[in-house]
Structures are given as structure tokens and as C-alpha cells.
Amino acid sequence: MAEVKKIAVIAGDGIGPEVVAEAEKILKRTEELYGYSFETEHVLFGGIAIDEKGTPLPEDTLKVCKSADAVLLGAVGGPKWDSNPKELRPETGLLGIRKELGLFSNLRPAVIFDCLKDASTLKPEVLEGTDLMVVRELTGGIYFGEKFRREGEGGQEAVDTCVYNVQEVERIVRQAFEIAQKRRKKLASVDKANVLETSRLWREVVNRVAPEYPDVELEHVLVDNCAMQLLRRPSSFDVIVTENMFGDILSDEAAMLTGSIGMLASASLGEGSFGLYEPVHGSAPDIAGQGLANPIATILSVALMFRLTFGYDKAADAIEKAVAEVLDAGHRTADIAVDKSQALSTSEMGDLIAAAMK
Ligand code: NAD
């Protein structure tokens, strides 16, 4: 009997519950096919938690997440809470949960499904073979440094400070090397070491730990060059590791290579194997409750969970292959369909993928 894996499930707001329901079908199907055992516990978070508990991140939600092996999150937020004060906004809960769970890296794979190459704004021949992962530092850098205003000679000045210490850099760089070891063994470390002191420290740390991963081919890429190369030769990248703000920008750029936000999974990791897995998209209030959402991003987030937290590589492969097979057979949800009248509903897509798993 396989060990029971505990998964805290946060359906959240908008299309969150719809896409999470499809991901749960995949968990069930995996149990049937592989004999694994998952114990899921649904908890409130985001807008719905504000409505029912008066806070976006209730204590008991945090407790369940902390005692779980992994967290599966749909999406949070919506116009209903947009004008709330900061502490009563769903996004505040997102920052809080990352901090409380010690999640310091965000992983976003960008994979091109052959049959969807035409959905991207780039030429299909440029995209051919693209399969990359952006590893973004999540808790340091300019977003979290001291911020203030002061009077200067040219009038009021605004200051944002960018701070990184060796430990923060080292833990994410090591994680990226380890991820590269499990993939095609190539790592691009992205910085701006020709200008920024934090980048020079970053590069020193990368060069110091690199000899411990001799099987990984390392290149240093300046961030401006990386932004360009992602559009010119995306298929030459395997794993990209970078600091918080560069990662924020590059991961959105990489995401758009694939053409549809409904297809993109993500993972946030801390020390050890614990992780939070969620689609890149938000709660899509414009299509919520209509069965129009594409559940593939959330389903692929489950594949990431299997691979990165549980080490269930075969089951992860089975999910990814099932998604590719269903797409190759021409099945589409409305966001990726050419002929919208033929589009499948959220649950029809989930059923097909679950059935295609082998
Ligand atoms: P969004 O990602 O929710 O939607 C952007 C566009 O993409 C919309 O037209 C939407 O219909 C479409 N879309 C998104 N996901 C889709 C899917 N799975 N299938 C088909 N179409 C899909 O971004 P937004 O509109 O800027 O934000 C809406 C709300 O979500 C806001 O409250 C925002 O704060 C929140 N948000 C939450 C998260 C999160 O939970 N991690 C992330 C981003 C935005």
C-alpha cells in the first residue's frame, strides 16, 4: 500500500473551483492506475475566505497547508474584493501564504505543444522543440527592499533598494542546478552583473557552487540579452534561474511563447519537497461559472506536483502525454479553439484527459 500523500486543496474564487475539480479527477485517476493514495482537504482562501471568515488567509487554512505534503491552488480574487482595504484583499493572502510556507522559488515551465504552435505570436519554426523552465527567486530583491521618498535637488526622490544575501542566492541556485540535473542539464543564470552589485554577488555564488554540479552546462546571460534570446532561440534554453524582478518579467515573456494562459502551470517551492502548485492564470471573473475555463494549466500543475514533490515521475509523464494526446486529437476548450462552436466545456476536457491517462 502506497504512503498516503496529504494535499491541501484551495479552490478559491472565480474559475478556481471549476479548474480544481478537474485536477481532482486526475488525482483520482492516478490512484486507480498507479495505486497511489491521496488525502485531500479543502480549505478556504482568498475572496471566499474574506466573505466567510473575515480574512483572506484564515489560521486553520494555514494549519492544514503546513501539515500537508503539497498544496493545490485554483485562483483567487475578483472585482467584488478589488476596492477592499489592503488587509482584506485576496492578493494579500497570496503574499502571506508564500511567506508563511517558506516558499522562496517560483517555477514556470513553458512547453510548446506541437498542435498549438499556431496559437503563439512567434513563428512555429522558432518555437519548435521549446521546453524550458524559469526558476524565479521569490522573497528577496527590489520588491522587498526598503522603499522611501525624500527631498532631493531635483524635487522629491523615490528610492527602492535591492538587497540579496549569499544564503538567499545559494539556496535558489542549488535548487535550479538540481532541477537542471533532472532535465536536459543546461542552466542559464540571468543577471545584470555589468551594472548591479547584487548581480555581481549572484554571479560569484553561481560560480562557487557550479563545480558541485559538473554534469550541468552553465551559461551566464545578461537579463537584456536573455529577453532577446527568449524570442530568438527559445528552444536553446533548458532551465533559467534569476532574481525576483528579472524573473517576474522573463517568466511572463516565456509564458507568452506558448500562446495561451489557460495552459501554463507553476510551482512554488521552499526547502525540502513541499510545494504549492497552481495555474499561472487568475480567477477569470469574465468566464467564471460558465464551464468555459481551460483546466489544462491546473492539470499540468498536478503533473508538476507529482514530479517535484512526490517523485511520481511516471504518473507525471502520463498526465503530460494524456494532455498532448487529447490536444493532438483536436479537442479544444474555447480559449484555444479556432471553431468556438466545437469547443468543449471545462469538465468535458477534464474527463477526456483523465480517460486518456495510461
Ligand atoms: P486572469 O488570468 O484571471 O484572466 C485574464 C484573461 O484570460 C481573461 O480574459 C480570462 O477569461 C482568460 N483566462 C484566464 N484563465 C483562463 C482559463 N483557464 N481558461 C480560459 N481563459 C482563461 O487575469 P485578470 O483578469 O487580470 O485577473 C482576474 C482576477 O484574478 C483578479 O482579481 C486578479 O487579482 C486575480 N489573479 C489571481 C491570481 C492567483 O490566484 N494566483 C493570479 C493572477 C490574477
PDB file of C-alpha atoms and ligand atoms in Angstrom, residues 15 19 73-79 82 91 94 261-262 278-287 292-295 335, ligand 1:
ATOM      1  CA  ILE A  15     -12.940  29.749 -12.163  1.00  0.00           C
ATOM      2  CA  VAL A  19     -10.460  24.005 -12.743  1.00  0.00           C
ATOM      3  CA  LEU A  73      -4.468  26.138  -5.563  1.00  0.00           C
ATOM      4  CA  GLY A  74      -7.022  27.240  -8.191  1.00  0.00           C
ATOM      5  CA  ALA A  75      -7.076  31.034  -8.272  1.00  0.00           C
ATOM      6  CA  VAL A  76      -8.169  33.874  -6.042  1.00  0.00           C
ATOM      7  CA  GLY A  77      -9.531  37.378  -6.434  1.00  0.00           C
ATOM      8  CA  GLY A  78     -12.260  39.203  -8.299  1.00  0.00           C
ATOM      9  CA  PRO A  79     -13.974  42.577  -8.661  1.00  0.00           C
ATOM     10  CA  ASP A  82     -10.953  44.929  -5.513  1.00  0.00           C
ATOM     11  CA  GLU A  91      -3.764  39.136  -3.174  1.00  0.00           C
ATOM     12  CA  LEU A  94      -1.181  35.163  -1.650  1.00  0.00           C
ATOM     13  CA  ILE A 261      -2.601  31.455 -20.372  1.00  0.00           C
ATOM     14  CA  GLY A 262      -5.010  28.560 -19.811  1.00  0.00           C
ATOM     15  CA  GLU A 278      -1.215  26.479  -9.217  1.00  0.00           C
ATOM     16  CA  PRO A 279      -2.077  27.594 -12.719  1.00  0.00           C
ATOM     17  CA  VAL A 280      -0.421  30.842 -13.816  1.00  0.00           C
ATOM     18  CA  HIS A 281      -3.782  32.418 -14.684  1.00  0.00           C
ATOM     19  CA  GLY A 282      -6.084  34.258 -12.302  1.00  0.00           C
ATOM     20  CA  SER A 283      -9.722  33.745 -11.365  1.00  0.00           C
ATOM     21  CA  ALA A 284     -11.028  34.930 -14.769  1.00  0.00           C
ATOM     22  CA  PRO A 285     -14.249  36.516 -13.440  1.00  0.00           C
ATOM     23  CA  ASP A 286     -15.342  37.223 -17.036  1.00  0.00           C
ATOM     24  CA  ILE A 287     -15.897  33.499 -17.725  1.00  0.00           C
ATOM     25  CA  LEU A 292     -15.676  27.806 -20.289  1.00  0.00           C
ATOM     26  CA  ALA A 293     -12.373  27.667 -18.372  1.00  0.00           C
ATOM     27  CA  ASN A 294      -9.482  25.628 -19.705  1.00  0.00           C
ATOM     28  CA  PRO A 295      -8.468  23.211 -16.915  1.00  0.00           C
ATOM     29  CA  ASP A 335      -9.731  29.793 -25.340  1.00  0.00           C
TER      30      ASP A 335
HETATM   31  P1  NAD B   1      -6.918  36.249 -15.430  1.00  0.00           P
HETATM   32  O1  NAD B   1      -5.754  35.347 -15.653  1.00  0.00           O
HETATM   33  O2  NAD B   1      -7.894  35.838 -14.434  1.00  0.00           O
HETATM   34  O3  NAD B   1      -7.680  36.462 -16.835  1.00  0.00           O
HETATM   35  C1  NAD B   1      -7.069  37.059 -17.977  1.00  0.00           C
HETATM   36  C2  NAD B   1      -7.822  36.620 -19.256  1.00  0.00           C
HETATM   37  O4  NAD B   1      -7.506  35.249 -19.520  1.00  0.00           O
HETATM   38  C3  NAD B   1      -9.339  36.669 -19.104  1.00  0.00           C
HETATM   39  O5  NAD B   1      -9.909  37.046 -20.341  1.00  0.00           O
HETATM   40  C4  NAD B   1      -9.737  35.253 -18.764  1.00  0.00           C
HETATM   41  O6  NAD B   1     -11.032  34.893 -19.195  1.00  0.00           O
HETATM   42  C5  NAD B   1      -8.672  34.451 -19.518  1.00  0.00           C
HETATM   43  N1  NAD B   1      -8.353  33.200 -18.805  1.00  0.00           N
HETATM   44  C6  NAD B   1      -7.649  33.076 -17.658  1.00  0.00           C
HETATM   45  N2  NAD B   1      -7.571  31.796 -17.288  1.00  0.00           N
HETATM   46  C7  NAD B   1      -8.244  31.088 -18.221  1.00  0.00           C
HETATM   47  C8  NAD B   1      -8.534  29.712 -18.384  1.00  0.00           C
HETATM   48  N3  NAD B   1      -8.110  28.778 -17.509  1.00  0.00           N
HETATM   49  N4  NAD B   1      -9.270  29.337 -19.448  1.00  0.00           N
HETATM   50  C9  NAD B   1      -9.684  30.230 -20.334  1.00  0.00           C
HETATM   51  N5  NAD B   1      -9.445  31.551 -20.263  1.00  0.00           N
HETATM   52  C10 NAD B   1      -8.740  31.976 -19.199  1.00  0.00           C
HETATM   53  O7  NAD B   1      -6.307  37.685 -15.078  1.00  0.00           O
HETATM   54  P2  NAD B   1      -7.057  39.023 -14.647  1.00  0.00           P
HETATM   55  O8  NAD B   1      -8.340  39.168 -15.402  1.00  0.00           O
HETATM   56  O9  NAD B   1      -6.042  40.068 -14.735  1.00  0.00           O
HETATM   57  O10 NAD B   1      -7.383  38.816 -13.101  1.00  0.00           O
HETATM   58  C11 NAD B   1      -8.651  38.393 -12.603  1.00  0.00           C
HETATM   59  C12 NAD B   1      -8.540  38.214 -11.097  1.00  0.00           C
HETATM   60  O11 NAD B   1      -7.609  37.163 -10.802  1.00  0.00           O
HETATM   61  C13 NAD B   1      -8.022  39.462 -10.374  1.00  0.00           C
HETATM   62  O12 NAD B   1      -8.743  39.611  -9.188  1.00  0.00           O
HETATM   63  C14 NAD B   1      -6.569  39.118 -10.091  1.00  0.00           C
HETATM   64  O13 NAD B   1      -6.071  39.782  -8.938  1.00  0.00           O
HETATM   65  C15 NAD B   1      -6.641  37.632  -9.852  1.00  0.00           C
HETATM   66  N6  NAD B   1      -5.391  36.903 -10.085  1.00  0.00           N
HETATM   67  C16 NAD B   1      -5.131  35.875  -9.252  1.00  0.00           C
HETATM   68  C17 NAD B   1      -4.003  35.102  -9.432  1.00  0.00           C
HETATM   69  C18 NAD B   1      -3.779  33.946  -8.497  1.00  0.00           C
HETATM   70  O14 NAD B   1      -4.721  33.476  -7.878  1.00  0.00           O
HETATM   71  N7  NAD B   1      -2.579  33.423  -8.384  1.00  0.00           N
HETATM   72  C19 NAD B   1      -3.132  35.360 -10.487  1.00  0.00           C
HETATM   73  C20 NAD B   1      -3.430  36.414 -11.368  1.00  0.00           C
HETATM   74  C21 NAD B   1      -4.591  37.180 -11.158  1.00  0.00           C
END
